[in-house]
């Protein structure tokens, strides 16, 4: 049955994301917060996360572009990004943010640049993961609604 | 009567097969008391998730964005069994908000939150009057025992 296949595909995708370390158990808890009363919950959460992350990354880029790096501000934004990414279960992005914070503590310019590149890479991977999951869910819900109305 | 936990949280990332996804997966905690919580976090994503996590475990939860809003709410007479508050808040910091709330004689359980715990932040926040300090996100492994303890003490 198509609906079951899609659900299984989604489960497999999420499982694979876990195995790659992209998502952790916090993601599962967030996903389970969705209720029938608010089927858009996950999409809303993912949108909030992406909005916050993109703002945070833009600020980090700005600070790291300065001739003299303000390590305190870079660290503060890395801290905030860590909080957001850990809230959605973005395990690898969390680790990248921690590396950036460590580079700030060590006050190493090169270290900061490398760690920031990693943050950006892991954000893109996480964003694509979350978007795919949200899209799959939407398709499943649309198909279910269509079947119920037939 | 001891609180009962009707089912254990299941970490299943799959979709529900039926209606009411949330109730299939969350602890249907039956607390002895009607428990209330205040969440204070300026990051909307974190604030929403903290609130929804607590509500999923049967705690009536209000969420505000700033330390000032939290202080104002408490000063206006609102009472909460639990307060979850981030350390880094704009204008009025988490520790300052906690100091002001404690100065009003509030004895609620206050749990400090942060993305990354540092020794200095830990010292500052405990000195301000929190009872516990945890890294985000809220994890039922640590917040459910806290809720149970508060429920048992009422």
PDB file of C-alpha atoms in Angstrom:
ATOM      1  CA  UNK A   1       0.000   0.000   0.000  1.00  0.00           C
ATOM      2  CA  UNK A   2       1.382   3.394  -1.017  1.00  0.00           C
ATOM      3  CA  UNK A   3       0.719   5.075   2.302  1.00  0.00           C
ATOM      4  CA  UNK A   4       2.536   2.349   4.223  1.00  0.00           C
ATOM      5  CA  UNK A   5       5.420   2.449   1.754  1.00  0.00           C
ATOM      6  CA  UNK A   6       5.862   6.175   2.235  1.00  0.00           C
ATOM      7  CA  UNK A   7       5.742   5.821   5.994  1.00  0.00           C
ATOM      8  CA  UNK A   8       8.322   3.090   5.826  1.00  0.00           C
ATOM      9  CA  UNK A   9      10.478   5.219   3.533  1.00  0.00           C
ATOM     10  CA  UNK A  10      10.286   8.056   6.042  1.00  0.00           C
ATOM     11  CA  UNK A  11      11.181   5.747   8.924  1.00  0.00           C
ATOM     12  CA  UNK A  12      14.128   4.408   6.932  1.00  0.00           C
ATOM     13  CA  UNK A  13      15.274   7.934   6.102  1.00  0.00           C
ATOM     14  CA  UNK A  14      15.115   9.032   9.730  1.00  0.00           C
ATOM     15  CA  UNK A  15      16.912   5.856  10.816  1.00  0.00           C
ATOM     16  CA  UNK A  16      19.653   6.523   8.283  1.00  0.00           C
ATOM     17  CA  UNK A  17      19.992  10.105   9.561  1.00  0.00           C
ATOM     18  CA  UNK A  18      20.438   8.715  13.055  1.00  0.00           C
ATOM     19  CA  UNK A  19      23.075   6.274  11.855  1.00  0.00           C
ATOM     20  CA  UNK A  20      24.985   9.062  10.150  1.00  0.00           C
ATOM     21  CA  UNK A  21      24.856  11.106  13.343  1.00  0.00           C
ATOM     22  CA  UNK A  22      22.907  13.922  11.665  1.00  0.00           C
ATOM     23  CA  UNK A  23      19.965  13.483  14.039  1.00  0.00           C
ATOM     24  CA  UNK A  24      19.786  12.242  17.607  1.00  0.00           C
ATOM     25  CA  UNK A  25      17.036  11.150  20.012  1.00  0.00           C
ATOM     26  CA  UNK A  26      16.021  14.763  20.639  1.00  0.00           C
ATOM     27  CA  UNK A  27      14.725  14.859  17.058  1.00  0.00           C
ATOM     28  CA  UNK A  28      12.467  11.888  17.825  1.00  0.00           C
ATOM     29  CA  UNK A  29      11.069  13.694  20.864  1.00  0.00           C
ATOM     30  CA  UNK A  30      10.417  16.833  18.796  1.00  0.00           C
ATOM     31  CA  UNK A  31       8.707  14.775  16.115  1.00  0.00           C
ATOM     32  CA  UNK A  32       6.487  13.151  18.704  1.00  0.00           C
ATOM     33  CA  UNK A  33       5.311  16.525  19.954  1.00  0.00           C
ATOM     34  CA  UNK A  34       3.282  16.872  16.777  1.00  0.00           C
ATOM     35  CA  UNK A  35      -0.395  16.233  17.389  1.00  0.00           C
ATOM     36  CA  UNK A  36      -3.442  15.815  15.213  1.00  0.00           C
ATOM     37  CA  UNK A  37      -4.529  19.221  16.412  1.00  0.00           C
ATOM     38  CA  UNK A  38      -1.453  20.834  14.897  1.00  0.00           C
ATOM     39  CA  UNK A  39      -0.162  18.840  11.920  1.00  0.00           C
ATOM     40  CA  UNK A  40       1.983  21.824  10.897  1.00  0.00           C
ATOM     41  CA  UNK A  41       3.947  21.726  14.144  1.00  0.00           C
ATOM     42  CA  UNK A  42       7.063  20.090  12.710  1.00  0.00           C
ATOM     43  CA  UNK A  43       7.143  22.387   9.677  1.00  0.00           C
ATOM     44  CA  UNK A  44       6.817  25.386  11.965  1.00  0.00           C
ATOM     45  CA  UNK A  45       9.598  24.163  14.215  1.00  0.00           C
ATOM     46  CA  UNK A  46      11.898  23.465  11.261  1.00  0.00           C
ATOM     47  CA  UNK A  47      11.158  26.921   9.810  1.00  0.00           C
ATOM     48  CA  UNK A  48      11.962  28.572  13.129  1.00  0.00           C
ATOM     49  CA  UNK A  49      15.189  26.624  13.349  1.00  0.00           C
ATOM     50  CA  UNK A  50      16.297  27.478   9.808  1.00  0.00           C
ATOM     51  CA  UNK A  51      15.441  31.139  10.303  1.00  0.00           C
ATOM     52  CA  UNK A  52      17.444  31.312  13.556  1.00  0.00           C
ATOM     53  CA  UNK A  53      20.338  29.317  12.121  1.00  0.00           C
ATOM     54  CA  UNK A  54      20.618  31.432   8.984  1.00  0.00           C
ATOM     55  CA  UNK A  55      20.582  34.630  11.030  1.00  0.00           C
ATOM     56  CA  UNK A  56      23.202  33.202  13.365  1.00  0.00           C
ATOM     57  CA  UNK A  57      25.418  32.088  10.491  1.00  0.00           C
ATOM     58  CA  UNK A  58      25.108  35.516   8.836  1.00  0.00           C
ATOM     59  CA  UNK A  59      26.204  37.201  12.064  1.00  0.00           C
ATOM     60  CA  UNK A  60      29.114  34.801  12.442  1.00  0.00           C
ATOM     61  CA  UNK A  61      30.211  35.509   8.859  1.00  0.00           C
ATOM     62  CA  UNK A  62      30.111  39.225   9.620  1.00  0.00           C
ATOM     63  CA  UNK A  63      32.249  38.924  12.746  1.00  0.00           C
ATOM     64  CA  UNK A  64      34.712  36.544  11.122  1.00  0.00           C
ATOM     65  CA  UNK A  65      35.115  38.922   8.197  1.00  0.00           C
ATOM     66  CA  UNK A  66      36.533  41.628  10.455  1.00  0.00           C
ATOM     67  CA  UNK A  67      40.310  42.182  10.388  1.00  0.00           C
ATOM     68  CA  UNK A  68      40.393  41.665  14.138  1.00  0.00           C
ATOM     69  CA  UNK A  69      38.118  38.879  15.288  1.00  0.00           C
ATOM     70  CA  UNK A  70      35.781  39.588  18.181  1.00  0.00           C
ATOM     71  CA  UNK A  71      36.070  36.128  19.723  1.00  0.00           C
ATOM     72  CA  UNK A  72      33.546  36.927  22.441  1.00  0.00           C
ATOM     73  CA  UNK A  73      30.772  37.686  19.956  1.00  0.00           C
ATOM     74  CA  UNK A  74      31.674  34.749  17.731  1.00  0.00           C
ATOM     75  CA  UNK A  75      31.539  32.511  20.787  1.00  0.00           C
ATOM     76  CA  UNK A  76      28.177  33.966  21.812  1.00  0.00           C
ATOM     77  CA  UNK A  77      26.643  33.242  18.416  1.00  0.00           C
ATOM     78  CA  UNK A  78      28.161  29.759  18.355  1.00  0.00           C
ATOM     79  CA  UNK A  79      26.576  29.237  21.781  1.00  0.00           C
ATOM     80  CA  UNK A  80      23.189  30.326  20.482  1.00  0.00           C
ATOM     81  CA  UNK A  81      23.466  28.151  17.373  1.00  0.00           C
ATOM     82  CA  UNK A  82      24.393  25.212  19.562  1.00  0.00           C
ATOM     83  CA  UNK A  83      21.257  25.778  21.622  1.00  0.00           C
ATOM     84  CA  UNK A  84      19.008  25.901  18.555  1.00  0.00           C
ATOM     85  CA  UNK A  85      20.539  22.912  16.808  1.00  0.00           C
ATOM     86  CA  UNK A  86      20.493  20.786  19.966  1.00  0.00           C
ATOM     87  CA  UNK A  87      16.810  21.664  20.441  1.00  0.00           C
ATOM     88  CA  UNK A  88      15.905  20.019  17.115  1.00  0.00           C
ATOM     89  CA  UNK A  89      18.291  17.103  17.563  1.00  0.00           C
ATOM     90  CA  UNK A  90      20.887  18.246  15.028  1.00  0.00           C
ATOM     91  CA  UNK A  91      23.717  16.238  16.539  1.00  0.00           C
ATOM     92  CA  UNK A  92      26.508  16.917  14.043  1.00  0.00           C
ATOM     93  CA  UNK A  93      25.729  20.608  13.873  1.00  0.00           C
ATOM     94  CA  UNK A  94      25.877  20.724  17.676  1.00  0.00           C
ATOM     95  CA  UNK A  95      29.359  19.236  17.576  1.00  0.00           C
ATOM     96  CA  UNK A  96      30.454  21.734  14.916  1.00  0.00           C
ATOM     97  CA  UNK A  97      29.208  24.624  17.067  1.00  0.00           C
ATOM     98  CA  UNK A  98      31.149  23.271  20.036  1.00  0.00           C
ATOM     99  CA  UNK A  99      34.287  23.133  17.894  1.00  0.00           C
ATOM    100  CA  UNK A 100      33.761  26.758  16.914  1.00  0.00           C
ATOM    101  CA  UNK A 101      33.407  27.747  20.554  1.00  0.00           C
ATOM    102  CA  UNK A 102      36.598  25.888  21.369  1.00  0.00           C
ATOM    103  CA  UNK A 103      38.431  27.692  18.564  1.00  0.00           C
ATOM    104  CA  UNK A 104      37.208  30.979  20.068  1.00  0.00           C
ATOM    105  CA  UNK A 105      38.513  29.950  23.494  1.00  0.00           C
ATOM    106  CA  UNK A 106      41.863  29.164  21.891  1.00  0.00           C
ATOM    107  CA  UNK A 107      41.692  32.479  19.985  1.00  0.00           C
ATOM    108  CA  UNK A 108      42.905  30.857  16.769  1.00  0.00           C
ATOM    109  CA  UNK A 109      41.788  32.623  13.614  1.00  0.00           C
ATOM    110  CA  UNK A 110      42.405  29.646  11.341  1.00  0.00           C
ATOM    111  CA  UNK A 111      40.691  27.356  13.812  1.00  0.00           C
ATOM    112  CA  UNK A 112      37.649  29.631  13.784  1.00  0.00           C
ATOM    113  CA  UNK A 113      37.480  29.712  10.007  1.00  0.00           C
ATOM    114  CA  UNK A 114      37.732  25.928   9.755  1.00  0.00           C
ATOM    115  CA  UNK A 115      35.157  25.372  12.457  1.00  0.00           C
ATOM    116  CA  UNK A 116      32.802  27.933  10.890  1.00  0.00           C
ATOM    117  CA  UNK A 117      33.052  26.161   7.517  1.00  0.00           C
ATOM    118  CA  UNK A 118      32.075  22.982   9.296  1.00  0.00           C
ATOM    119  CA  UNK A 119      29.109  24.700  10.985  1.00  0.00           C
ATOM    120  CA  UNK A 120      27.883  25.916   7.591  1.00  0.00           C
ATOM    121  CA  UNK A 121      28.305  22.471   6.015  1.00  0.00           C
ATOM    122  CA  UNK A 122      26.514  20.697   8.833  1.00  0.00           C
ATOM    123  CA  UNK A 123      23.737  23.272   8.794  1.00  0.00           C
ATOM    124  CA  UNK A 124      23.118  22.626   5.068  1.00  0.00           C
ATOM    125  CA  UNK A 125      23.004  18.883   5.646  1.00  0.00           C
ATOM    126  CA  UNK A 126      20.657  19.247   8.619  1.00  0.00           C
ATOM    127  CA  UNK A 127      18.437  21.739   6.790  1.00  0.00           C
ATOM    128  CA  UNK A 128      18.107  19.407   3.791  1.00  0.00           C
ATOM    129  CA  UNK A 129      17.325  16.495   6.117  1.00  0.00           C
ATOM    130  CA  UNK A 130      14.629  18.392   7.985  1.00  0.00           C
ATOM    131  CA  UNK A 131      13.123  19.758   4.779  1.00  0.00           C
ATOM    132  CA  UNK A 132      12.930  16.274   3.290  1.00  0.00           C
ATOM    133  CA  UNK A 133      11.279  14.910   6.422  1.00  0.00           C
ATOM    134  CA  UNK A 134       8.781  17.784   6.506  1.00  0.00           C
ATOM    135  CA  UNK A 135       7.981  17.294   2.816  1.00  0.00           C
ATOM    136  CA  UNK A 136       7.510  13.534   3.225  1.00  0.00           C
ATOM    137  CA  UNK A 137       5.197  14.090   6.178  1.00  0.00           C
ATOM    138  CA  UNK A 138       3.181  16.586   4.213  1.00  0.00           C
ATOM    139  CA  UNK A 139       2.825  14.122   1.314  1.00  0.00           C
ATOM    140  CA  UNK A 140       1.764  11.342   3.673  1.00  0.00           C
ATOM    141  CA  UNK A 141      -0.824  13.543   5.372  1.00  0.00           C
ATOM    142  CA  UNK A 142      -2.166  14.784   2.020  1.00  0.00           C
ATOM    143  CA  UNK A 143      -2.496  11.208   0.748  1.00  0.00           C
ATOM    144  CA  UNK A 144      -4.237  10.118   3.942  1.00  0.00           C
ATOM    145  CA  UNK A 145      -6.685  13.010   3.733  1.00  0.00           C
ATOM    146  CA  UNK A 146      -7.392  12.160   0.098  1.00  0.00           C
ATOM    147  CA  UNK A 147      -8.028   8.480   0.938  1.00  0.00           C
ATOM    148  CA  UNK A 148     -10.366   9.435   3.801  1.00  0.00           C
ATOM    149  CA  UNK A 149     -12.414  11.680   1.515  1.00  0.00           C
ATOM    150  CA  UNK A 150     -12.853   8.948  -1.121  1.00  0.00           C
TER     151      UNK A 150
ATOM    152  CA  UNK B   1      -0.912   8.400  46.673  1.00  0.00           C
ATOM    153  CA  UNK B   2       2.265   8.135  44.619  1.00  0.00           C
ATOM    154  CA  UNK B   3       2.110   9.561  41.108  1.00  0.00           C
ATOM    155  CA  UNK B   4       1.657   6.989  38.411  1.00  0.00           C
ATOM    156  CA  UNK B   5       3.280   6.871  35.051  1.00  0.00           C
ATOM    157  CA  UNK B   6       0.895   5.020  32.761  1.00  0.00           C
ATOM    158  CA  UNK B   7       3.338   4.370  30.001  1.00  0.00           C
ATOM    159  CA  UNK B   8       6.954   4.958  29.179  1.00  0.00           C
ATOM    160  CA  UNK B   9       8.068   7.417  26.558  1.00  0.00           C
ATOM    161  CA  UNK B  10       8.837   5.615  23.335  1.00  0.00           C
ATOM    162  CA  UNK B  11      11.628   7.064  21.214  1.00  0.00           C
ATOM    163  CA  UNK B  12      10.029   6.086  17.951  1.00  0.00           C
ATOM    164  CA  UNK B  13      10.627   8.372  15.025  1.00  0.00           C
ATOM    165  CA  UNK B  14       7.864   6.865  12.930  1.00  0.00           C
ATOM    166  CA  UNK B  15       4.434   8.255  12.278  1.00  0.00           C
ATOM    167  CA  UNK B  16       1.442   7.250  14.298  1.00  0.00           C
ATOM    168  CA  UNK B  17      -0.812   4.698  12.720  1.00  0.00           C
ATOM    169  CA  UNK B  18      -3.903   6.223  14.181  1.00  0.00           C
ATOM    170  CA  UNK B  19      -5.244   9.389  15.690  1.00  0.00           C
ATOM    171  CA  UNK B  20      -3.728  11.449  18.447  1.00  0.00           C
ATOM    172  CA  UNK B  21      -0.065  10.961  17.665  1.00  0.00           C
ATOM    173  CA  UNK B  22       1.071  12.642  20.828  1.00  0.00           C
ATOM    174  CA  UNK B  23      -0.816  10.440  23.285  1.00  0.00           C
ATOM    175  CA  UNK B  24       0.560   7.295  21.681  1.00  0.00           C
ATOM    176  CA  UNK B  25       4.062   8.298  22.509  1.00  0.00           C
ATOM    177  CA  UNK B  26       4.220  10.359  25.598  1.00  0.00           C
ATOM    178  CA  UNK B  27       4.197   9.504  29.233  1.00  0.00           C
ATOM    179  CA  UNK B  28       0.645   9.937  30.390  1.00  0.00           C
ATOM    180  CA  UNK B  29       1.802  11.208  33.714  1.00  0.00           C
ATOM    181  CA  UNK B  30      -0.834  11.298  36.386  1.00  0.00           C
ATOM    182  CA  UNK B  31       0.442  13.739  38.907  1.00  0.00           C
ATOM    183  CA  UNK B  32      -1.164  14.150  42.324  1.00  0.00           C
ATOM    184  CA  UNK B  33      -1.399  17.885  41.769  1.00  0.00           C
ATOM    185  CA  UNK B  34      -2.141  20.268  38.922  1.00  0.00           C
ATOM    186  CA  UNK B  35       1.383  21.371  38.203  1.00  0.00           C
ATOM    187  CA  UNK B  36       2.305  24.660  36.566  1.00  0.00           C
ATOM    188  CA  UNK B  37       5.508  25.885  34.987  1.00  0.00           C
ATOM    189  CA  UNK B  38       6.947  29.082  33.603  1.00  0.00           C
ATOM    190  CA  UNK B  39       9.469  28.967  30.766  1.00  0.00           C
ATOM    191  CA  UNK B  40      11.692  31.985  30.152  1.00  0.00           C
ATOM    192  CA  UNK B  41      13.698  31.877  26.914  1.00  0.00           C
ATOM    193  CA  UNK B  42      14.271  34.614  24.333  1.00  0.00           C
ATOM    194  CA  UNK B  43      14.863  32.128  21.474  1.00  0.00           C
ATOM    195  CA  UNK B  44      11.433  31.349  20.074  1.00  0.00           C
ATOM    196  CA  UNK B  45      12.361  27.866  18.873  1.00  0.00           C
ATOM    197  CA  UNK B  46      13.689  26.861  22.300  1.00  0.00           C
ATOM    198  CA  UNK B  47      10.809  28.550  24.114  1.00  0.00           C
ATOM    199  CA  UNK B  48       8.170  26.724  22.043  1.00  0.00           C
ATOM    200  CA  UNK B  49       9.868  23.341  22.400  1.00  0.00           C
ATOM    201  CA  UNK B  50      10.405  23.750  26.148  1.00  0.00           C
ATOM    202  CA  UNK B  51       6.765  24.697  26.598  1.00  0.00           C
ATOM    203  CA  UNK B  52       5.465  21.855  24.440  1.00  0.00           C
ATOM    204  CA  UNK B  53       7.702  19.290  26.126  1.00  0.00           C
ATOM    205  CA  UNK B  54       6.356  20.241  29.547  1.00  0.00           C
ATOM    206  CA  UNK B  55       2.759  20.328  28.331  1.00  0.00           C
ATOM    207  CA  UNK B  56       3.225  16.863  26.818  1.00  0.00           C
ATOM    208  CA  UNK B  57       4.022  15.647  30.331  1.00  0.00           C
ATOM    209  CA  UNK B  58       0.930  17.182  31.835  1.00  0.00           C
ATOM    210  CA  UNK B  59       2.391  20.408  33.189  1.00  0.00           C
ATOM    211  CA  UNK B  60       0.360  23.527  32.485  1.00  0.00           C
ATOM    212  CA  UNK B  61       3.024  25.816  31.042  1.00  0.00           C
ATOM    213  CA  UNK B  62       3.309  29.491  30.229  1.00  0.00           C
ATOM    214  CA  UNK B  63       6.249  30.778  28.202  1.00  0.00           C
ATOM    215  CA  UNK B  64       7.683  34.296  28.127  1.00  0.00           C
ATOM    216  CA  UNK B  65      10.529  35.865  26.216  1.00  0.00           C
ATOM    217  CA  UNK B  66      12.291  38.062  28.753  1.00  0.00           C
ATOM    218  CA  UNK B  67      13.426  38.207  32.342  1.00  0.00           C
ATOM    219  CA  UNK B  68      11.351  41.359  32.805  1.00  0.00           C
ATOM    220  CA  UNK B  69       8.202  39.565  31.643  1.00  0.00           C
ATOM    221  CA  UNK B  70       8.897  36.712  34.052  1.00  0.00           C
ATOM    222  CA  UNK B  71       9.442  39.071  36.984  1.00  0.00           C
ATOM    223  CA  UNK B  72       6.318  41.033  36.088  1.00  0.00           C
ATOM    224  CA  UNK B  73       4.231  37.867  35.879  1.00  0.00           C
ATOM    225  CA  UNK B  74       5.395  36.655  39.259  1.00  0.00           C
ATOM    226  CA  UNK B  75       5.010  40.124  40.802  1.00  0.00           C
ATOM    227  CA  UNK B  76       1.422  40.241  39.526  1.00  0.00           C
ATOM    228  CA  UNK B  77       0.611  37.204  41.639  1.00  0.00           C
ATOM    229  CA  UNK B  78       1.024  34.315  39.200  1.00  0.00           C
ATOM    230  CA  UNK B  79       2.457  31.256  40.884  1.00  0.00           C
ATOM    231  CA  UNK B  80       4.338  28.397  39.332  1.00  0.00           C
ATOM    232  CA  UNK B  81       5.584  25.120  40.766  1.00  0.00           C
ATOM    233  CA  UNK B  82       8.510  25.163  38.353  1.00  0.00           C
ATOM    234  CA  UNK B  83      10.421  27.873  36.539  1.00  0.00           C
ATOM    235  CA  UNK B  84      12.754  27.029  33.656  1.00  0.00           C
ATOM    236  CA  UNK B  85      14.913  30.006  32.748  1.00  0.00           C
ATOM    237  CA  UNK B  86      17.719  30.545  30.253  1.00  0.00           C
ATOM    238  CA  UNK B  87      20.868  32.226  31.530  1.00  0.00           C
ATOM    239  CA  UNK B  88      21.343  34.519  28.557  1.00  0.00           C
ATOM    240  CA  UNK B  89      18.368  36.814  28.184  1.00  0.00           C
ATOM    241  CA  UNK B  90      18.352  40.277  26.583  1.00  0.00           C
ATOM    242  CA  UNK B  91      18.393  43.328  28.908  1.00  0.00           C
ATOM    243  CA  UNK B  92      17.603  41.536  32.202  1.00  0.00           C
ATOM    244  CA  UNK B  93      19.803  38.419  32.444  1.00  0.00           C
ATOM    245  CA  UNK B  94      18.585  35.060  33.716  1.00  0.00           C
ATOM    246  CA  UNK B  95      20.497  35.411  37.012  1.00  0.00           C
ATOM    247  CA  UNK B  96      19.117  38.921  37.598  1.00  0.00           C
ATOM    248  CA  UNK B  97      15.570  37.747  36.914  1.00  0.00           C
ATOM    249  CA  UNK B  98      16.058  34.860  39.346  1.00  0.00           C
ATOM    250  CA  UNK B  99      17.444  37.233  42.005  1.00  0.00           C
ATOM    251  CA  UNK B 100      14.385  39.454  41.693  1.00  0.00           C
ATOM    252  CA  UNK B 101      11.983  36.500  41.740  1.00  0.00           C
ATOM    253  CA  UNK B 102      13.648  35.036  44.852  1.00  0.00           C
ATOM    254  CA  UNK B 103      13.623  38.482  46.497  1.00  0.00           C
ATOM    255  CA  UNK B 104       9.826  38.344  46.226  1.00  0.00           C
ATOM    256  CA  UNK B 105       9.874  35.273  48.451  1.00  0.00           C
ATOM    257  CA  UNK B 106       9.199  32.775  45.672  1.00  0.00           C
ATOM    258  CA  UNK B 107      10.211  29.256  46.660  1.00  0.00           C
ATOM    259  CA  UNK B 108       9.340  27.497  43.401  1.00  0.00           C
ATOM    260  CA  UNK B 109      11.838  25.053  41.955  1.00  0.00           C
ATOM    261  CA  UNK B 110      13.930  27.093  39.535  1.00  0.00           C
ATOM    262  CA  UNK B 111      15.894  25.297  36.860  1.00  0.00           C
ATOM    263  CA  UNK B 112      18.533  27.257  34.974  1.00  0.00           C
ATOM    264  CA  UNK B 113      19.098  26.412  31.307  1.00  0.00           C
ATOM    265  CA  UNK B 114      21.916  27.075  28.889  1.00  0.00           C
ATOM    266  CA  UNK B 115      23.261  25.774  25.605  1.00  0.00           C
ATOM    267  CA  UNK B 116      26.707  25.108  27.131  1.00  0.00           C
ATOM    268  CA  UNK B 117      27.437  25.014  30.861  1.00  0.00           C
ATOM    269  CA  UNK B 118      30.580  26.839  31.963  1.00  0.00           C
ATOM    270  CA  UNK B 119      31.954  26.963  35.507  1.00  0.00           C
ATOM    271  CA  UNK B 120      31.466  30.722  35.785  1.00  0.00           C
ATOM    272  CA  UNK B 121      27.894  30.606  34.511  1.00  0.00           C
ATOM    273  CA  UNK B 122      27.161  27.775  36.941  1.00  0.00           C
ATOM    274  CA  UNK B 123      28.521  29.784  39.886  1.00  0.00           C
ATOM    275  CA  UNK B 124      26.657  32.947  38.870  1.00  0.00           C
ATOM    276  CA  UNK B 125      23.362  31.211  38.309  1.00  0.00           C
ATOM    277  CA  UNK B 126      23.427  29.185  41.544  1.00  0.00           C
ATOM    278  CA  UNK B 127      24.451  32.306  43.464  1.00  0.00           C
ATOM    279  CA  UNK B 128      21.353  34.012  42.022  1.00  0.00           C
ATOM    280  CA  UNK B 129      19.126  31.305  43.443  1.00  0.00           C
ATOM    281  CA  UNK B 130      18.476  28.495  40.989  1.00  0.00           C
ATOM    282  CA  UNK B 131      18.045  24.969  42.284  1.00  0.00           C
ATOM    283  CA  UNK B 132      19.394  23.068  39.309  1.00  0.00           C
ATOM    284  CA  UNK B 133      21.277  23.864  36.101  1.00  0.00           C
ATOM    285  CA  UNK B 134      21.029  21.877  32.873  1.00  0.00           C
ATOM    286  CA  UNK B 135      22.113  22.091  29.295  1.00  0.00           C
ATOM    287  CA  UNK B 136      19.369  22.379  26.716  1.00  0.00           C
ATOM    288  CA  UNK B 137      17.352  20.733  25.361  1.00  0.00           C
ATOM    289  CA  UNK B 138      14.841  19.564  27.953  1.00  0.00           C
ATOM    290  CA  UNK B 139      15.278  15.832  28.335  1.00  0.00           C
ATOM    291  CA  UNK B 140      12.612  13.759  30.113  1.00  0.00           C
ATOM    292  CA  UNK B 141      15.443  11.734  31.702  1.00  0.00           C
ATOM    293  CA  UNK B 142      16.154  14.703  33.942  1.00  0.00           C
ATOM    294  CA  UNK B 143      13.033  16.850  33.961  1.00  0.00           C
ATOM    295  CA  UNK B 144      10.506  14.102  34.755  1.00  0.00           C
ATOM    296  CA  UNK B 145      12.231  13.225  38.080  1.00  0.00           C
ATOM    297  CA  UNK B 146      12.237  16.954  38.921  1.00  0.00           C
ATOM    298  CA  UNK B 147       8.505  17.193  38.220  1.00  0.00           C
ATOM    299  CA  UNK B 148       7.915  14.048  40.292  1.00  0.00           C
ATOM    300  CA  UNK B 149       9.908  15.481  43.198  1.00  0.00           C
ATOM    301  CA  UNK B 150       7.953  18.756  43.087  1.00  0.00           C
ATOM    302  CA  UNK B 151       4.670  16.861  42.860  1.00  0.00           C
ATOM    303  CA  UNK B 152       5.587  14.769  45.905  1.00  0.00           C
ATOM    304  CA  UNK B 153       6.524  17.822  47.955  1.00  0.00           C
ATOM    305  CA  UNK B 154       3.162  19.589  47.559  1.00  0.00           C
TER     306      UNK B 154
END
